[in-house]
CSV table of C-alpha atoms in Angstrom, one decimal:
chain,number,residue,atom,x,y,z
A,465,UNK,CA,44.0,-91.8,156.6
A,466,UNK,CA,42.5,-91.8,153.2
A,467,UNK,CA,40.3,-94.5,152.0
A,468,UNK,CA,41.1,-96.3,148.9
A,469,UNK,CA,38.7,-98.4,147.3
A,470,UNK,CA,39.4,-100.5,144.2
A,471,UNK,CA,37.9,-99.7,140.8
A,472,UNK,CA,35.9,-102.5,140.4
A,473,UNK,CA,34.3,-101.9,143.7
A,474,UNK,CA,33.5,-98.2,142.7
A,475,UNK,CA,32.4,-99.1,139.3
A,476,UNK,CA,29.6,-101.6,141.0
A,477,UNK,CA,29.3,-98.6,143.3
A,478,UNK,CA,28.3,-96.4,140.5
A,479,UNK,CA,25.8,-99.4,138.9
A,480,UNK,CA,23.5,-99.0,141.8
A,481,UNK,CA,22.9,-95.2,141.1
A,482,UNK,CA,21.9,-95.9,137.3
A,483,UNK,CA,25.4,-95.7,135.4
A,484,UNK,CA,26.1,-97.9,132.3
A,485,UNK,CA,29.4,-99.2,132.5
A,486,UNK,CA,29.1,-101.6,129.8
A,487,UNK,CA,28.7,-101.5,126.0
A,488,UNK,CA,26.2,-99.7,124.2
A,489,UNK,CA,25.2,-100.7,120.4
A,490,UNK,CA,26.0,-97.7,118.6
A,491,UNK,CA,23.6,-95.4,116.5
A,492,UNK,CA,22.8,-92.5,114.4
A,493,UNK,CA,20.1,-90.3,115.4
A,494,UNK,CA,17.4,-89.4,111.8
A,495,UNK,CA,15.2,-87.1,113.5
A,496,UNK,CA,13.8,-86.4,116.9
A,497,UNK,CA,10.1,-86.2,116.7
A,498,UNK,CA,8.1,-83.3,117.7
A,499,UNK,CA,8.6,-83.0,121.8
A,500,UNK,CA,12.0,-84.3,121.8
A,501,UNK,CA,11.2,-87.9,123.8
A,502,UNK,CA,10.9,-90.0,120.7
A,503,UNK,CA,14.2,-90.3,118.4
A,504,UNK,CA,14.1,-92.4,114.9
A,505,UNK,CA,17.4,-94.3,115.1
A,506,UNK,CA,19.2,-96.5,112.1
A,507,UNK,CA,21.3,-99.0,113.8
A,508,UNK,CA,24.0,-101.3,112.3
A,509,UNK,CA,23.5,-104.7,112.2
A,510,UNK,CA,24.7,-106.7,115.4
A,511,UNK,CA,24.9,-109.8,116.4
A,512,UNK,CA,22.9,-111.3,119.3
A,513,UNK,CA,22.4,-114.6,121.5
A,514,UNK,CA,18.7,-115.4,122.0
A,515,UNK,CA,16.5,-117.7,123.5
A,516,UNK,CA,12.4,-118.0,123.4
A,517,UNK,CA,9.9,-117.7,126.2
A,518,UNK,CA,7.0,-119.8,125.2
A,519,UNK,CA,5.1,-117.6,128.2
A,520,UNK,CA,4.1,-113.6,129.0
A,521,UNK,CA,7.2,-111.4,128.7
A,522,UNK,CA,6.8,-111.1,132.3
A,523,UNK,CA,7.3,-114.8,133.4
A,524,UNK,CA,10.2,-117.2,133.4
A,525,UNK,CA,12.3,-114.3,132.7
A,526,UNK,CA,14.5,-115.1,135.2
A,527,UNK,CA,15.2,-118.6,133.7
A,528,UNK,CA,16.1,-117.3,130.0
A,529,UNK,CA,18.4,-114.7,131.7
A,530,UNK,CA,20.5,-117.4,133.3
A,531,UNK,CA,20.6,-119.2,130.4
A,532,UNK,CA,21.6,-116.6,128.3
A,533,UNK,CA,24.3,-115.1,130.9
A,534,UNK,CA,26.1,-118.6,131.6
A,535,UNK,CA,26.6,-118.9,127.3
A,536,UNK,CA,28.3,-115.3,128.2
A,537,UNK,CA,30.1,-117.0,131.3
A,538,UNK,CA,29.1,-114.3,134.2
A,539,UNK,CA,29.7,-116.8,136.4
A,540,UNK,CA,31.3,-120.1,136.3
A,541,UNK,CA,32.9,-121.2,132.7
A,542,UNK,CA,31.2,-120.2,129.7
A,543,UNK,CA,28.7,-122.5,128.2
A,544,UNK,CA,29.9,-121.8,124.1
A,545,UNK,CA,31.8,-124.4,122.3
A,546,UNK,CA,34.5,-122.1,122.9
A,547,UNK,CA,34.6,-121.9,126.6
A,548,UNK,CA,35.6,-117.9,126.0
A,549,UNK,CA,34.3,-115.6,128.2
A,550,UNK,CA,32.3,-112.8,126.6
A,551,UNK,CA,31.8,-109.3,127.7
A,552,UNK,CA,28.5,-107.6,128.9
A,553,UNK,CA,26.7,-105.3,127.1
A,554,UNK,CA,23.7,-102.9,127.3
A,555,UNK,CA,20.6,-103.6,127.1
A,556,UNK,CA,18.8,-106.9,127.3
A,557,UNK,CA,15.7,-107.4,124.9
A,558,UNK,CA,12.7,-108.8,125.5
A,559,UNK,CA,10.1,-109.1,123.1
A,560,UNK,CA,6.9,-110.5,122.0
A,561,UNK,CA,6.2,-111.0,118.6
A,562,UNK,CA,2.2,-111.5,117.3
A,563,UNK,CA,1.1,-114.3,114.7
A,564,UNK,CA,-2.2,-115.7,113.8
A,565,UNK,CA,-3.1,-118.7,113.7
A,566,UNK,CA,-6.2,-120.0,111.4
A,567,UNK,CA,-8.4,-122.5,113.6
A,568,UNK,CA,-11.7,-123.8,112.6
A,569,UNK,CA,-13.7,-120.7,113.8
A,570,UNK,CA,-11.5,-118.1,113.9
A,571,UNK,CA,-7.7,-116.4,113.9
A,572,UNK,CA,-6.2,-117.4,117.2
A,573,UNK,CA,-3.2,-115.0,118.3
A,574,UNK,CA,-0.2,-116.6,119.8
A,575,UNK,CA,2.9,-115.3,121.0
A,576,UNK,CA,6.4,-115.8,120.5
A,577,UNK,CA,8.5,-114.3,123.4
A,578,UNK,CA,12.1,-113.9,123.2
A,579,UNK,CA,15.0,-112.8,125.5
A,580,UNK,CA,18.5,-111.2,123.8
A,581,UNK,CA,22.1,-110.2,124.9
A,582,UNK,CA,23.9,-108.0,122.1
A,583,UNK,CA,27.0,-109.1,121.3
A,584,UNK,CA,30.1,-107.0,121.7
A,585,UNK,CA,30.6,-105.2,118.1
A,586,UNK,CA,33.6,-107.0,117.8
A,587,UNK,CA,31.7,-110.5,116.6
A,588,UNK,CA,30.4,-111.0,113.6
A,589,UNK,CA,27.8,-114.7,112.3
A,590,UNK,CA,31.0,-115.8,111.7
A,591,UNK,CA,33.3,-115.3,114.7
A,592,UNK,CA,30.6,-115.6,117.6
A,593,UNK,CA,31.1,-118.4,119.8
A,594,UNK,CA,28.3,-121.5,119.3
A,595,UNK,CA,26.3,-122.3,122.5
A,596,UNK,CA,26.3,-125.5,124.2
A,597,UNK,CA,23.1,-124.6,125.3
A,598,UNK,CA,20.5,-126.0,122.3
A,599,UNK,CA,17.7,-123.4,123.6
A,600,UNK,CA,20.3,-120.8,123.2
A,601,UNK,CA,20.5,-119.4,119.6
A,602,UNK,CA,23.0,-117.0,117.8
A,603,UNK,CA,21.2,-114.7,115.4
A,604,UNK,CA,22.3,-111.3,113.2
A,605,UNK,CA,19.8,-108.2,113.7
A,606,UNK,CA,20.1,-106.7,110.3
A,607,UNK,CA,20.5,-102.9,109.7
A,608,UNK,CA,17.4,-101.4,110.7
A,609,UNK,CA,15.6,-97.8,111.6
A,610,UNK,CA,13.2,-97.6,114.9
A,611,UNK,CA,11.7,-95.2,117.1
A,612,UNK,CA,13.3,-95.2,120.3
A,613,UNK,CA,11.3,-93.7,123.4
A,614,UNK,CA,13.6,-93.6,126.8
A,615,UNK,CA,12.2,-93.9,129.9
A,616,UNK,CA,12.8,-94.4,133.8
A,617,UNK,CA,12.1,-96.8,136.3
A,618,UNK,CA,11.2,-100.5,136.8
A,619,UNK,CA,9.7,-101.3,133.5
A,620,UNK,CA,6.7,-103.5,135.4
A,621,UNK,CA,4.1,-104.8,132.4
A,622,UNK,CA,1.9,-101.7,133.4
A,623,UNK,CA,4.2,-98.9,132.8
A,624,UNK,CA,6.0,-100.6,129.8
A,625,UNK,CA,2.3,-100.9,127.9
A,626,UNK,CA,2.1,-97.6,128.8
A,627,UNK,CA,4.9,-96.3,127.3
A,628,UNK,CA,4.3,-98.2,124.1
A,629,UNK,CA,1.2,-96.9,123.6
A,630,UNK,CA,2.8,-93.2,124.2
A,631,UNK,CA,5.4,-94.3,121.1
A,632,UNK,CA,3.0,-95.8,118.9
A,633,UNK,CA,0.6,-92.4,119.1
A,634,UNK,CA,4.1,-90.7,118.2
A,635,UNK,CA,4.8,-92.3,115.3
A,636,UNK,CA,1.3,-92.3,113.8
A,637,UNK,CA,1.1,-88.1,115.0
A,638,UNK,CA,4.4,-88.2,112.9
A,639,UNK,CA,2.8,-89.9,109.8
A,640,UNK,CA,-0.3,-87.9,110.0
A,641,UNK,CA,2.0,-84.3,109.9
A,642,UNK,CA,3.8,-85.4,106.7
A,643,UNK,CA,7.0,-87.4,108.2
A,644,UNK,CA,7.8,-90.8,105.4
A,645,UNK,CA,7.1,-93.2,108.5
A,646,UNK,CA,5.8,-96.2,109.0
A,647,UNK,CA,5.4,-98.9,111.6
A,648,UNK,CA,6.6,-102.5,110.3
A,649,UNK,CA,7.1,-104.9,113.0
A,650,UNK,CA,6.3,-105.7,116.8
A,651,UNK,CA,7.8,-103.6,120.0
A,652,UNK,CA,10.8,-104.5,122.3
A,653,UNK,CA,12.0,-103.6,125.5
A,654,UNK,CA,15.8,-102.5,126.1
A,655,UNK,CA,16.5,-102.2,129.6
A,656,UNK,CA,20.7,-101.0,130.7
A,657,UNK,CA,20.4,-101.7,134.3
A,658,UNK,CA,21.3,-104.7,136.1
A,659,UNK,CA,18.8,-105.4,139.0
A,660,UNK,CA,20.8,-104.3,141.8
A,661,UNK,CA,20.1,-100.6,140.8
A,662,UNK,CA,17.6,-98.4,142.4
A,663,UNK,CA,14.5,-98.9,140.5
A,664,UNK,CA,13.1,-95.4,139.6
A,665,UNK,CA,17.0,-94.6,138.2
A,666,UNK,CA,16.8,-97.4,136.0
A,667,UNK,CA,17.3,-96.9,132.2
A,668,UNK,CA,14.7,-98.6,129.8
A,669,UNK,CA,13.8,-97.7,126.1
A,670,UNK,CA,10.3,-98.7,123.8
A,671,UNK,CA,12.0,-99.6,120.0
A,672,UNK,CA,9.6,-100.8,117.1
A,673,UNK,CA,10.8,-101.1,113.6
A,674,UNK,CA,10.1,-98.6,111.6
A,675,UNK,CA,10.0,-98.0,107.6
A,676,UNK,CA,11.6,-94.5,107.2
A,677,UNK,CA,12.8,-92.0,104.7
A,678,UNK,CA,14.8,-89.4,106.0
């Protein structure tokens, strides 16, 4: 007697093993730098719902993901003045962005940590549901070009600073060897995986805006 499972079972199935069965932003690949990891990417603009993480990118993540996935309604009715349920997408974004701070000695650096969930294309600033949530804001990324450097596994603070610093000599190697690029802005984390999948098949990506001429 055959077995017959239902789709959604075999789609969640497939999740475990690394596949990405939600929405991607889309993209246009500029150039692929020397060694073929690192790709300079323009992306459209796209809307997102944020929230800040007063803390290290690596605490109370789990907090500003609930948040964040109950405006989207994952589970139980969706907090947006709407009540519409929104669809996943691929990836969540964490980053931390650097300022300085002028004390009475010296420049103090602070950070600014932030969680996002892409919108589906679909939404525009206009059309996107409000949240209900006040720490949970709606925000357009403009159109922008990054370097983009994959990688695999669970993205633990170690590994990710690691990879980071693997982009960043990239991009400045670029520069050096003629290419019209420059870094202009503070590095994020993408990661397409929800946490049920085995870690080392887990999908991540390093992006940092970039100033580019192709």
């Amino acid at each position: 007697m055959a077995w017959i499972f239902p789709i959604n079972v075999l789609v969640e199935l497939s999740t475990l093993f690394g596949n990405v069965t939600v929405e991607r932003p889309k993209y246009k690949v500029a150039r692929k730098l020397p060694g073929g990891r690192v790709e300079i990417r323009w992306y459209p603009p796209v809307v997102a719902a944020t929230i800040q993480m007063p803390r290290n990118r690596f605490n109370r993540e789990g907090e500003a993901f609930a948040k964040l996935a109950r405006y989207i309604g994952v589970s139980g009715r969706p907090q947006n003045a709407k009540s519409r349920e929104i669809s996943m997408t691929a990836p969540v974004v964490t980053s931390s962005k650097s300022s300085e701070e002028i004390s009475m000695t010296a420049p103090v650096t602070t950070q600014n940590n932030e969680m996002a969930f892409l919108l589906p294309a679909k939404y525009t600033i206009e059309t996107a549901p409000q949240p209900t949530d006040p720490d949970v804001r709606i925000r357009e990324l403009p159109g922008r070009y990054e370097a983009v450097l994959p990688f695999f596994g669970e993205p633990t603070e170690w590994y990710t600073e690691q990879q980071v610093d693997e982009l960043k000599r990239k991009v400045v190697a670029a520069k050096r060897d003629g290419a019209d690029i420059r870094i202009k802005g503070d590095w994020y984390l993408a990661r397409f995986n929800p946490p049920i999948t085995i870690p080392f098949l887990k999908t991540n990506e390093i992006h940092i805006p970039v100033d580019f001429t192709p």
